[in-house]
Coordinates of C-alpha atoms in Angstrom, one line a residue:
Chain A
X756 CA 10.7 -19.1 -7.4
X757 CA 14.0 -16.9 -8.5
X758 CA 16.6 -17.7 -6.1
X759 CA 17.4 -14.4 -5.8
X760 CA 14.1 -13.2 -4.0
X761 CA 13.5 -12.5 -0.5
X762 CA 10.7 -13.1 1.6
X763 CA 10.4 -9.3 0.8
X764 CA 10.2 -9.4 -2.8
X765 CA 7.8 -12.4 -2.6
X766 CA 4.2 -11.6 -4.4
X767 CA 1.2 -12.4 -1.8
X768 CA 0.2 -15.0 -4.0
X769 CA 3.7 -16.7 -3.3
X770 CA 4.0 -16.1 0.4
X771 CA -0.1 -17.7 0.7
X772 CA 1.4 -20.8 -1.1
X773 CA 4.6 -21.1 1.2
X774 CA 1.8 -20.8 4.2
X775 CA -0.6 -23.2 2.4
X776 CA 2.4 -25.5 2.0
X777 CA 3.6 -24.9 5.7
X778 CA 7.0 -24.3 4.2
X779 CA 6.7 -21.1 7.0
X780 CA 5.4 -19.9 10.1
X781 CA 6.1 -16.4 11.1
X782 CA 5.0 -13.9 8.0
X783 CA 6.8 -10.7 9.6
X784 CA 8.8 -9.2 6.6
X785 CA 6.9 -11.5 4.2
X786 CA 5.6 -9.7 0.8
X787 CA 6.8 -6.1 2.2
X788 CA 4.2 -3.7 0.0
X789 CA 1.2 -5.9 1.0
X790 CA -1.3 -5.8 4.1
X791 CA -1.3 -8.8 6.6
X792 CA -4.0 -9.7 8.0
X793 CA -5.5 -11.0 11.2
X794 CA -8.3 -14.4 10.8
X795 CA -11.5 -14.4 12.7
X796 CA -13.8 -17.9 10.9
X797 CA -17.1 -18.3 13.1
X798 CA -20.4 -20.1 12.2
X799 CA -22.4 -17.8 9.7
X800 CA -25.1 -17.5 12.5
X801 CA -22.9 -15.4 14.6
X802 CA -21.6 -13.5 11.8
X803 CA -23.9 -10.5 11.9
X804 CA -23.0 -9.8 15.2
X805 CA -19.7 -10.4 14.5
X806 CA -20.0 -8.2 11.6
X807 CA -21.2 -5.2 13.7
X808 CA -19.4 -5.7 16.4
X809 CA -15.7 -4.8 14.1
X810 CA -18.6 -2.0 12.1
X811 CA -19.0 -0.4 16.0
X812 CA -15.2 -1.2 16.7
X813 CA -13.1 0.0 13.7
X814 CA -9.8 0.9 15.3
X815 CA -10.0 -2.5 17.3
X816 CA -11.1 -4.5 14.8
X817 CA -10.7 -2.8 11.4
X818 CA -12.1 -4.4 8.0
X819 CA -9.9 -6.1 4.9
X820 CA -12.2 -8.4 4.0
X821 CA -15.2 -10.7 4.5
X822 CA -15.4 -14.2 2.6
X823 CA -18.9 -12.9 0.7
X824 CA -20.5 -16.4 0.6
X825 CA -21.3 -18.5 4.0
X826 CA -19.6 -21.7 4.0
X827 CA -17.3 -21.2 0.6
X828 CA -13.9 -20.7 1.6
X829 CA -12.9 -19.7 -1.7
X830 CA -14.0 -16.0 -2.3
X831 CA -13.4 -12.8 -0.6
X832 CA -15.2 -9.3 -0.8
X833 CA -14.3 -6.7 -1.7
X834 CA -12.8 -8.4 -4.3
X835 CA -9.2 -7.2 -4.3
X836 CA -7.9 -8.1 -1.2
X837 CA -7.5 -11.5 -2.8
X838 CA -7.6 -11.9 -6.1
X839 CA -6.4 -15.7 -6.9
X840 CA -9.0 -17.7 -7.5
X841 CA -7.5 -20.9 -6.2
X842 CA -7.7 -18.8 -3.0
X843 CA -8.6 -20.9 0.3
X844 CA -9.0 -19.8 3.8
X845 CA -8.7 -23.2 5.2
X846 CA -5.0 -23.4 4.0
X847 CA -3.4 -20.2 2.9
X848 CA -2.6 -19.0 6.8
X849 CA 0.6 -21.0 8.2
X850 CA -1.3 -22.2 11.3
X851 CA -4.7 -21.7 13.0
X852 CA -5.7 -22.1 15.7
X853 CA -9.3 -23.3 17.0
X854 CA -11.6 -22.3 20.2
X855 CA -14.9 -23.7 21.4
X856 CA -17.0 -21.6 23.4
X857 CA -14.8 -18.8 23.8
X858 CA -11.8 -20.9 24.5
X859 CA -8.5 -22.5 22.4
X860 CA -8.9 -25.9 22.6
X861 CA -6.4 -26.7 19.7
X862 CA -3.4 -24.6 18.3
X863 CA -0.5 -24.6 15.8
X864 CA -2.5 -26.3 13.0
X865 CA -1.2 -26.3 9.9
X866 CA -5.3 -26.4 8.2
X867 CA -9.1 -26.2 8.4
X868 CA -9.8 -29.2 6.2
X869 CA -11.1 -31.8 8.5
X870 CA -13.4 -29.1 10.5
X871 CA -14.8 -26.7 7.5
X872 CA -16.3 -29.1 5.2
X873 CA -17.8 -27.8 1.8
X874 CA -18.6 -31.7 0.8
X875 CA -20.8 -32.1 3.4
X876 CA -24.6 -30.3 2.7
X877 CA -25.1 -30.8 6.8
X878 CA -21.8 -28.8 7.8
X879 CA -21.8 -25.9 9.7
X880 CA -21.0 -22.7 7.3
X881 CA -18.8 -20.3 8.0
X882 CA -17.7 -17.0 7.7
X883 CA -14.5 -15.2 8.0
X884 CA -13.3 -11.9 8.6
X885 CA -9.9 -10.5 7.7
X886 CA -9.0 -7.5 10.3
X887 CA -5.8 -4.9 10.1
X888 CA -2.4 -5.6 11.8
X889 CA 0.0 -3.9 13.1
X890 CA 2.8 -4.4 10.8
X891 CA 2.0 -2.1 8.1
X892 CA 2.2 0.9 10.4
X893 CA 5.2 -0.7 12.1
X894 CA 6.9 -0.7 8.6
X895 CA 6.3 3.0 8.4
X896 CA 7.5 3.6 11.3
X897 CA 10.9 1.6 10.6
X898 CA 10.8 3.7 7.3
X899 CA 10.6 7.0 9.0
X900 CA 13.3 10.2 8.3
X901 CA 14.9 9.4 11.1
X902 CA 13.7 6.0 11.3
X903 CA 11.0 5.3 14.4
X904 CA 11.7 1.4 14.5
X905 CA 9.7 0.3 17.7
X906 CA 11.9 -0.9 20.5
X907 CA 10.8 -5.3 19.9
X908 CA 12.1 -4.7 16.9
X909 CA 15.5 -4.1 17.3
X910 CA 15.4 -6.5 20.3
X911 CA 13.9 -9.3 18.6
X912 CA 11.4 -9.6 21.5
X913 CA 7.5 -9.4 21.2
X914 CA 5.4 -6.3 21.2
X915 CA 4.4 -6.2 25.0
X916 CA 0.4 -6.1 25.3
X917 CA -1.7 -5.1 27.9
X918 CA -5.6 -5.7 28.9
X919 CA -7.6 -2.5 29.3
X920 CA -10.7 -1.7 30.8
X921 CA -11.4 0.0 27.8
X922 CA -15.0 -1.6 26.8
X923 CA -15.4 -3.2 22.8
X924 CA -18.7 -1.5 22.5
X925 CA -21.1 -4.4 22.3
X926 CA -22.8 -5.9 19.4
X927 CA -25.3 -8.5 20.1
X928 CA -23.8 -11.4 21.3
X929 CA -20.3 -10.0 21.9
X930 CA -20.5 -8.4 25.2
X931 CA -18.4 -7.0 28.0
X932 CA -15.4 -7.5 26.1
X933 CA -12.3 -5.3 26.3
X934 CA -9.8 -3.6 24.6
X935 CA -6.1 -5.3 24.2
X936 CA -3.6 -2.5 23.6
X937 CA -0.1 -3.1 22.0
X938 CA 2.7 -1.0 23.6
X939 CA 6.0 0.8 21.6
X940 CA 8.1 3.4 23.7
X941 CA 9.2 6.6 22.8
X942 CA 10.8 9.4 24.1
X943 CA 8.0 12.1 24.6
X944 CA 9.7 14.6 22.4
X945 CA 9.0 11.7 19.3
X946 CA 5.2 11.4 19.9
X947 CA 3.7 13.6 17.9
X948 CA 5.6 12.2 14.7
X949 CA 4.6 8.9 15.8
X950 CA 0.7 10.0 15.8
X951 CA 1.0 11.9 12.3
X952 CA 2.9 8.4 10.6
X953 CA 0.5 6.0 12.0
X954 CA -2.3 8.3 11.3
X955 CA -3.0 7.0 7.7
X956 CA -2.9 3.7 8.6
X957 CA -6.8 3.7 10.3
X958 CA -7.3 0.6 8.2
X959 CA -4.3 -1.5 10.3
X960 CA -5.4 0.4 14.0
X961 CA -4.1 3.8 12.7
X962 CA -2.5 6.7 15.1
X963 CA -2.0 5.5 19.1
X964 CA -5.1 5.1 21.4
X965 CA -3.5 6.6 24.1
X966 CA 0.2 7.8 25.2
X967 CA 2.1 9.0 28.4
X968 CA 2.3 7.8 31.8
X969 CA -0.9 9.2 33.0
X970 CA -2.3 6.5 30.2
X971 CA -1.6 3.8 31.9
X972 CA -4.2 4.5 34.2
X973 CA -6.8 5.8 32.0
X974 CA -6.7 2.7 30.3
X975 CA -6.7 0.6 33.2
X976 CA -3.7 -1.2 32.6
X977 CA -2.7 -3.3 36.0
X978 CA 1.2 -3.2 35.4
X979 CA 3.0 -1.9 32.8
X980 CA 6.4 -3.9 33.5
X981 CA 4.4 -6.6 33.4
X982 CA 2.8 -7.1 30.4
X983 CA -0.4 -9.7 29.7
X984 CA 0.3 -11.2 26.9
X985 CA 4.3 -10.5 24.9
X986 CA 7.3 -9.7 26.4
X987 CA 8.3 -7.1 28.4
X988 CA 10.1 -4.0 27.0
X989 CA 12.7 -1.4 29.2
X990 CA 11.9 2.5 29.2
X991 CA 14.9 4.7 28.6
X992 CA 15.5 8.4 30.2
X993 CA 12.7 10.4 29.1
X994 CA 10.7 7.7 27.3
X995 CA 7.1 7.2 27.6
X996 CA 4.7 4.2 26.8
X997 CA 2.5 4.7 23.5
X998 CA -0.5 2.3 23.0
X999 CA -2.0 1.1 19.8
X1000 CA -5.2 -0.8 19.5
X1001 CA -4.4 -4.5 19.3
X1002 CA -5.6 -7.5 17.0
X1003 CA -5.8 -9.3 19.6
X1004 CA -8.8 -7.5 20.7
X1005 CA -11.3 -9.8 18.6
X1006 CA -9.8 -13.0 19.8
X1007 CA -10.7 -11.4 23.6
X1008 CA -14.5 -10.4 22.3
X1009 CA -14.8 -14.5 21.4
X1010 CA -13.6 -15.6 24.8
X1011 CA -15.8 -12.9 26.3
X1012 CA -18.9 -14.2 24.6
X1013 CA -18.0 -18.1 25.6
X1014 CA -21.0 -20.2 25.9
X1015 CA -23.3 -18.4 23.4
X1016 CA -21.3 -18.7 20.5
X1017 CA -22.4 -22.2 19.1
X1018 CA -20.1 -23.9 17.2
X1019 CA -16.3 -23.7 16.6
X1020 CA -14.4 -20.3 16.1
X1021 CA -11.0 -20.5 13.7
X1022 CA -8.2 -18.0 14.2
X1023 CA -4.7 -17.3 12.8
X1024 CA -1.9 -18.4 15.0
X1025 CA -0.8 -15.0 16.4
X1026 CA 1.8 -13.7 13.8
X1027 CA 1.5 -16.0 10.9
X1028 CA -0.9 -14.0 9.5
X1029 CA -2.4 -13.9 6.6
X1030 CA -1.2 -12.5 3.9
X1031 CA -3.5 -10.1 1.3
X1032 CA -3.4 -8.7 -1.9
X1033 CA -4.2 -5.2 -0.7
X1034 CA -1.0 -2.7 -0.9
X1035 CA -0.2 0.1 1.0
X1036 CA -1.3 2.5 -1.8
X1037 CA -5.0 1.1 -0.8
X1038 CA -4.8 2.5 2.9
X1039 CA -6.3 5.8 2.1
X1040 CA -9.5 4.2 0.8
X1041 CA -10.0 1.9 3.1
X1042 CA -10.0 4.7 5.9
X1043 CA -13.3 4.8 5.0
X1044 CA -13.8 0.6 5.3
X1045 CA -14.0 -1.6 2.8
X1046 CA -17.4 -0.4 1.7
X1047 CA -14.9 2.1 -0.5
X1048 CA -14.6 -0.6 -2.4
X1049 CA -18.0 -1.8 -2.8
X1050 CA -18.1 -0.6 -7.0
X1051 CA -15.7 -3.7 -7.1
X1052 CA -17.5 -6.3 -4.9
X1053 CA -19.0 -9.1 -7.1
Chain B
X633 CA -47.8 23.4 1.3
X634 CA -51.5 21.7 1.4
X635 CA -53.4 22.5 4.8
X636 CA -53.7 18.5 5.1
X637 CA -50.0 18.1 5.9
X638 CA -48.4 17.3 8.6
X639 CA -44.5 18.1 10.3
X640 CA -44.4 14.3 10.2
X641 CA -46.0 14.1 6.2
X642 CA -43.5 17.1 5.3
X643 CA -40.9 16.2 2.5
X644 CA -37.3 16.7 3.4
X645 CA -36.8 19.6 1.0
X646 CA -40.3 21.7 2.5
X647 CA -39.2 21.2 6.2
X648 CA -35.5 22.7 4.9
X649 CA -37.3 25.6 3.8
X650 CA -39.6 26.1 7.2
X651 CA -36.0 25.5 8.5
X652 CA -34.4 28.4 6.2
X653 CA -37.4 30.7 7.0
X654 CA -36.9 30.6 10.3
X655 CA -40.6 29.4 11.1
X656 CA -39.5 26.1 12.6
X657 CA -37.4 25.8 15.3
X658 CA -37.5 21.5 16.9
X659 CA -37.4 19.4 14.3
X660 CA -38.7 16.2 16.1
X661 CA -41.5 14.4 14.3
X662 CA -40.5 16.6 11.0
X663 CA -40.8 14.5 7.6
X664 CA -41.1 11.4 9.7
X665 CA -39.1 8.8 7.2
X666 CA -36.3 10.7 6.8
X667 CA -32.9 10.7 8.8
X668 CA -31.9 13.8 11.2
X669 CA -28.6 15.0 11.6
X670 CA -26.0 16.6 14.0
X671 CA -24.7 19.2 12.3
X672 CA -20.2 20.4 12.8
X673 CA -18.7 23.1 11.2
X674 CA -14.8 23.2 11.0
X675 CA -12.0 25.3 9.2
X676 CA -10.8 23.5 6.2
X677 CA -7.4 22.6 7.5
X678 CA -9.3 21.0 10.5
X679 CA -11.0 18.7 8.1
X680 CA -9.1 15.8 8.1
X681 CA -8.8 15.3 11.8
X682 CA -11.9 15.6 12.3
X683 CA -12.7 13.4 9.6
X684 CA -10.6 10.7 10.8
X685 CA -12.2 11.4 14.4
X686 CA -15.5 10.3 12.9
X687 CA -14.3 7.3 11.2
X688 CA -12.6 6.4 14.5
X689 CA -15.5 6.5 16.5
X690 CA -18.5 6.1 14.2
X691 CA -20.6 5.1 17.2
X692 CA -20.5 8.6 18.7
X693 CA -20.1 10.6 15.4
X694 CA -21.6 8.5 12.6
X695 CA -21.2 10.1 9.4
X696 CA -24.4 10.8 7.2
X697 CA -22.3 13.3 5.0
X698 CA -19.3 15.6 4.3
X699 CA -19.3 19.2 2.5
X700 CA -17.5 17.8 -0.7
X701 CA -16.0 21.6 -1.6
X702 CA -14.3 22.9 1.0
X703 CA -15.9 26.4 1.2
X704 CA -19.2 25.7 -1.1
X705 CA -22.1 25.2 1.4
X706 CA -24.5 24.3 -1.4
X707 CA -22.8 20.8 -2.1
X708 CA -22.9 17.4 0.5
X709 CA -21.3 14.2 -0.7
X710 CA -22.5 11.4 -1.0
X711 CA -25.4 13.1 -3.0
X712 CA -28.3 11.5 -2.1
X713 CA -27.8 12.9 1.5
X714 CA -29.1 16.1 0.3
X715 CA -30.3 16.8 -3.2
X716 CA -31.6 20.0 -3.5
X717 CA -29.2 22.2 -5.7
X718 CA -30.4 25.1 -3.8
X719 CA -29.3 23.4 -0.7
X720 CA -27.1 25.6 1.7
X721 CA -26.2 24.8 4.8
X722 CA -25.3 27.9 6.5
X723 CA -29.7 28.8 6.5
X724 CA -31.2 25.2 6.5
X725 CA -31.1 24.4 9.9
X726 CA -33.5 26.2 11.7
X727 CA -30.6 27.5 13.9
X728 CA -26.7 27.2 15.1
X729 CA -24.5 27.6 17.9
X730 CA -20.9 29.3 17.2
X731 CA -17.9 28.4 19.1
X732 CA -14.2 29.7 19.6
X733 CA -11.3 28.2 20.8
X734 CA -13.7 25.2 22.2
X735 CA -16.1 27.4 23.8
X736 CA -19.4 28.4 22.8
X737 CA -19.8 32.3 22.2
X738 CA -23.3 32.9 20.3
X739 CA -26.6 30.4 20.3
X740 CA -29.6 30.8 18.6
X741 CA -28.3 32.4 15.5
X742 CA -31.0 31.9 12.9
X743 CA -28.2 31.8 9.8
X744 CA -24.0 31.7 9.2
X745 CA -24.4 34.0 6.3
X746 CA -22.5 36.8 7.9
X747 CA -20.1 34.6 9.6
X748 CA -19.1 32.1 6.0
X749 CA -18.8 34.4 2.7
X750 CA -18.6 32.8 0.0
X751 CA -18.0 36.2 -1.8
X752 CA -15.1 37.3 0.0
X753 CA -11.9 35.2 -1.7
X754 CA -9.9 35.9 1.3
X755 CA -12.5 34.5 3.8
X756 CA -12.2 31.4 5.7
X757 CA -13.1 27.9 4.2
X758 CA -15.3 25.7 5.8
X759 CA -16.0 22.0 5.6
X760 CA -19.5 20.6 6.7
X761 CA -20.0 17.5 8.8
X762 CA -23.2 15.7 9.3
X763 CA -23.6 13.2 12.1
X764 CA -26.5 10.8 12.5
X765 CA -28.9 11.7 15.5
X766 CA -30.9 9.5 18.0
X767 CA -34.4 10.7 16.4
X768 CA -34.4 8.0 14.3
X769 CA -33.8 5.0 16.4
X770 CA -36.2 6.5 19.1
X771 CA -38.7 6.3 16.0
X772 CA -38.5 2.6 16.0
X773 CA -38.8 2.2 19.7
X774 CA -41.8 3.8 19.2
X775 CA -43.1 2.4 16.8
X776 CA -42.3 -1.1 18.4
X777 CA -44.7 -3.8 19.4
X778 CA -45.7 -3.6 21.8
X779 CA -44.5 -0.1 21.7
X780 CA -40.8 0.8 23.7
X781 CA -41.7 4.4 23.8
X782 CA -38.4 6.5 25.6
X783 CA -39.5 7.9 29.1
X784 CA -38.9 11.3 28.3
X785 CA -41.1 10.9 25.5
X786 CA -43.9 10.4 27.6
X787 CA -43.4 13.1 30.1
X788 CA -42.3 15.8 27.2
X789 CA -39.0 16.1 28.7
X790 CA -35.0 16.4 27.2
X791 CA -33.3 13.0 27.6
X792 CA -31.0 13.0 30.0
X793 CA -27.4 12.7 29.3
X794 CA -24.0 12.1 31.2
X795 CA -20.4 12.7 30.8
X796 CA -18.9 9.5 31.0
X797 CA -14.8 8.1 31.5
X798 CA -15.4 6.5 28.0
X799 CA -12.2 8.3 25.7
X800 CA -13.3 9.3 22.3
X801 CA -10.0 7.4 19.9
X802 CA -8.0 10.5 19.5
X803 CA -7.4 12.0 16.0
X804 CA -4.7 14.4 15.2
X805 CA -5.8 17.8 17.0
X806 CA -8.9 15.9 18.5
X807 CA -7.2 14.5 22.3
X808 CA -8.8 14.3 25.2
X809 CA -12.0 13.9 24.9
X810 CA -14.5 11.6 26.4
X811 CA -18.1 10.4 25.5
X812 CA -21.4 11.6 26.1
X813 CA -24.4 8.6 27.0
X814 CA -28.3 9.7 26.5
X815 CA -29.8 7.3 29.1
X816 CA -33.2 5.8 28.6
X817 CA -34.8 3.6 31.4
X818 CA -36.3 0.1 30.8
X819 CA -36.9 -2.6 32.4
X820 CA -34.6 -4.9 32.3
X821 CA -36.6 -8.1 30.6
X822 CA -36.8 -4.8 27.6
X823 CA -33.6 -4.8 27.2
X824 CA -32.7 -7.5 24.7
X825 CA -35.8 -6.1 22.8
X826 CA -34.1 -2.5 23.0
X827 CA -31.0 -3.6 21.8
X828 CA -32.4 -5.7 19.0
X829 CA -34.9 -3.2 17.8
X830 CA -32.2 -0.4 18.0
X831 CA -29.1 -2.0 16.5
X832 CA -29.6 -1.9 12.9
X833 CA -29.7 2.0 13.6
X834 CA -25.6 1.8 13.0
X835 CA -25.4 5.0 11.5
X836 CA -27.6 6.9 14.1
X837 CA -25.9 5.4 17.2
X838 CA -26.8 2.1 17.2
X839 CA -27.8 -0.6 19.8
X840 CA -27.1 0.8 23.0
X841 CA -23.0 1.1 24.5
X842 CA -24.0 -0.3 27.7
X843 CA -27.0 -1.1 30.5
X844 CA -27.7 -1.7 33.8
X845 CA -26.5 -0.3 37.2
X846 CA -23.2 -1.3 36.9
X847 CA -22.6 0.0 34.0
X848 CA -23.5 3.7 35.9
X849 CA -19.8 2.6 37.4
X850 CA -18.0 1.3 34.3
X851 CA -18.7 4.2 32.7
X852 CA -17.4 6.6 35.1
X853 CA -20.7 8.4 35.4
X854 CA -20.8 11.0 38.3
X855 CA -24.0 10.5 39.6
X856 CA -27.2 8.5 37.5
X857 CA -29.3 11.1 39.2
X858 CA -27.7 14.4 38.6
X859 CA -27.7 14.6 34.4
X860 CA -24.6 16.6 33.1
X861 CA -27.4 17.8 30.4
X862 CA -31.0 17.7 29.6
X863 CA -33.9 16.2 32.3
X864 CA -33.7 14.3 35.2
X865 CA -35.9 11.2 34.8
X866 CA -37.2 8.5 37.5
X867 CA -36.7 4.9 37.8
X868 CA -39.9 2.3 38.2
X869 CA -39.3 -1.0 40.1
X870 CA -37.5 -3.2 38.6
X871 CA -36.1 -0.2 35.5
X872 CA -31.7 -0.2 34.7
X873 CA -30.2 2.9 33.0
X874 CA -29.9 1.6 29.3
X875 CA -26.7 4.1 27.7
X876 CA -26.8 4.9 24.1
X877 CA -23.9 7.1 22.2
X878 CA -24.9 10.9 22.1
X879 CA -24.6 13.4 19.5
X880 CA -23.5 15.9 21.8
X881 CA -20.4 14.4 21.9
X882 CA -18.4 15.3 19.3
X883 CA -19.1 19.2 20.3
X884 CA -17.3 18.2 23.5
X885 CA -14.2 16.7 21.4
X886 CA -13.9 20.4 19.9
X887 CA -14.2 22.0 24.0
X888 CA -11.2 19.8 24.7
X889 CA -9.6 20.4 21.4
X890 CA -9.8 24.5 22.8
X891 CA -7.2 26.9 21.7
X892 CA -6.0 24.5 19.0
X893 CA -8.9 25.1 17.1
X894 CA -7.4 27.7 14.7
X895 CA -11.0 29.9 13.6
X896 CA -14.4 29.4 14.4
X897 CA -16.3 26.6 14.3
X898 CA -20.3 26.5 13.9
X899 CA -22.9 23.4 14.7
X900 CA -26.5 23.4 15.7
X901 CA -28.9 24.5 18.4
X902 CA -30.0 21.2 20.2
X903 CA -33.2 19.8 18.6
X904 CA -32.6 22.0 16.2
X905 CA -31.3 19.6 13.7
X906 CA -30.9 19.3 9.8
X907 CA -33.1 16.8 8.3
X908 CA -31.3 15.1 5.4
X909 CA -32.8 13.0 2.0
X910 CA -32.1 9.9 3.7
X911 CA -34.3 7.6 4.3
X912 CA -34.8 4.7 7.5
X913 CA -34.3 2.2 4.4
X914 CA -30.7 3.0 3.2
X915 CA -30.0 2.9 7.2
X916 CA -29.0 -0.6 6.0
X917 CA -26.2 0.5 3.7
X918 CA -25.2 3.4 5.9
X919 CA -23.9 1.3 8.3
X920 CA -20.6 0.9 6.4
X921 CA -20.7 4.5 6.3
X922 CA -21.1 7.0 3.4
X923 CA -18.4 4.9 1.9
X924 CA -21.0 2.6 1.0
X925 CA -22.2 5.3 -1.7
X926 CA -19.3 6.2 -2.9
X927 CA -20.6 5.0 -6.8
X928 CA -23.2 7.9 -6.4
X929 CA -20.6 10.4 -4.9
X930 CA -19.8 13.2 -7.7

């Protein structure tokens, strides 16, 4: 490539191929136009449910993409959220990780080759699911007149997240799962511009879930100085906590499900994402999931 | 219409018309194939909150169709949701409800046609939503085998329904607001049956949000024998409370919504609902939502 692009500048195509040659980890500010995506790979007899469960949990869990053919790792519908045709799941994230019966038993790795097999007739076939992140609406945020640039941001830290007792309505096998929430502070008197630029976003989680300190317990959250999963984030005078639904949400309905999912489940490692070929232009369409798409699905 | 026909035989267009004429007022068991809906009514600059409030919560308000012209109540998009050119939806249901500010200030109104003028140029534009219903699923309970016939089925009653601690996702002006549960009792070696038989029912609430008597707690439910609306029904040995999403609820999102509601805003009478041109077999494709359709939209 040019030497005088940056990460930023970079095509998706070009950041997939610095992930697939595990020339980089962390895709945050990678391919700045494009949607990143969250990885979900089970066994294609769990993918129904599966399927429903992000259908019945859109703001959790929210659609890109779906590889259309069980067990080819190649080919994603709708077709352009990844157009390349050299295209492969198994590869194209930096690192993935792997759980068994709800739980990680194996992270950081750089592929899927040697456990998603397409030589093998007898190999399990998978599916996978692409789901919205965060950092497209985090982008508009940073973008904002004046600029909104959540607080992890500027300190380099990582979003604080909290579990909820927010249910993930169920959907056959994925049951009594709940919500994860992401949390960026604000002072109160910002909120309302924070709803109305996230609001487009639907597709990447979209405007908060909740907001205020009366939230806190209306979600359930057990501490919010102590979060359950990133790092911990200090309120200034007049600031209150906003919550976003998180991608980690669908990793949680896996673990919640444990023993009946048979089989191996495949995930991204938590922020090197995948990278699409969907662009921010596409959000307004897929509002409406990527069914909006569907007169260019193959 | 032929003396040998029944509500159930009627097509969707002639029970419309028994609708329009005010001879009907229930439309269960009308044109027995064909998909019921919900009917909401909002000012045009309204719209798009309440259209993102749908496609955040498609469990509670599952979209069947949209008015495509704000202020035209002859045309619904996607078109095969209604067909009829001489379709309008201000006299089709057999009767509506009007509310201001959130609250409810005339029922039973056979027709909108002095309240929506599509004459006066300086009148009020209103956009049309319709939201799937439970008729449809309770259909394949019934039709089951061996059958799962709802309780209040049997003993000619209203199903009974709770307020619940469940939020509805907030959109835009749409905060505040929680779900409503319809609650059908079964015993619980039913309930995988009932969830099964009911889930492919996406776009008319779906497999069922939760079950059991915990689940009375989890969902914050007052008291499981006190219903916040419709009929009190009793428990058999050995019967759990099985909690499905409720169409009432998106009228309670515009009650918390109150004095932000700029205008009126029209829906329904319960039961007295707005039978559509769909049909139980493109509940399939209706589960991505209308999006799915969008090649037949005009």
């Amino acid at each position: 490539m040019a030497i005088t692009q940056t990460p930023e500048t970079l095509s998706s195509q070009e950041t997939r191929l610095l992930a697939r040659q595990n020339t980089i980890t962390n895709t945050a500010g990678y391919s700045g136009n494009n949607l990143q995506a969250n990885l979900l790979i089970l066994p294609e007899k769990h993918s129904q449910d599966f399927h429903n469960l992000c259908l019945r949990n859109p703001v959790s869990c929210p659609l890109l993409g779906i590889s259309s053919i069980p067990g080819n790792p190649h080919k994603i519908t709708p077709t352009p959220c990844i157009q390349n045709r050299d295209f492969d799941i198994r590869t194209d994230c930096p690192s993935y990780r792997v759980y068994k019966h709800g739980k990680c038993i194996a992270a950081n790795k750089p592929d899927l080759l040697d456990l998603w097999s397409t030589d093998d007739p007898n190999a399990e076939n998978y599916t996978a699911f692409l789901l919205g992140c965060s950092f497209s609406f985090e982008a508009a945020l940073c973008n904002a007149t004046p600029p909104l640039t959540p607080r992890h941001q500027l300190s380099n830290t990582i979003v604080s997240m909290y579990r909820t007792s927010l249910p993930l309505l169920p959907a056959g096998i994925f049951t009594n799962a709940t919500c994860i929430v992401s949390m960026r502070p604000y002072h109160e008197s910002e909120v309302e511009r924070v709803r109305d630029i996230t609001r487009p976003y639907l597709a990447t989680h979209g405007e908060p879930v909740d907001w205020g300190w009366d939230a806190v317990k209306r979600l359930g959250i057990r501490n919010i100085h102590d979060p359950d999963f990133g790092e911990k984030i200090e309120f200034k005078d007049g600031e209150v906590p906003v919550f976003w639904a998180c991608g980690v949400t669908p990793q949680m309905a896996i673990e919640a499900a444990g023993d009946k999912i048979d089989g191996l489940v495949f995930a991204h490692e938590p922020g090197n994402m995948l990278v699409t070929d969907w662009v921010v232009e596409d959000l307004e369409r897929l509002k409406e999931g990527i069914a909006a798409f569907q007169g260019w699905m193959n």
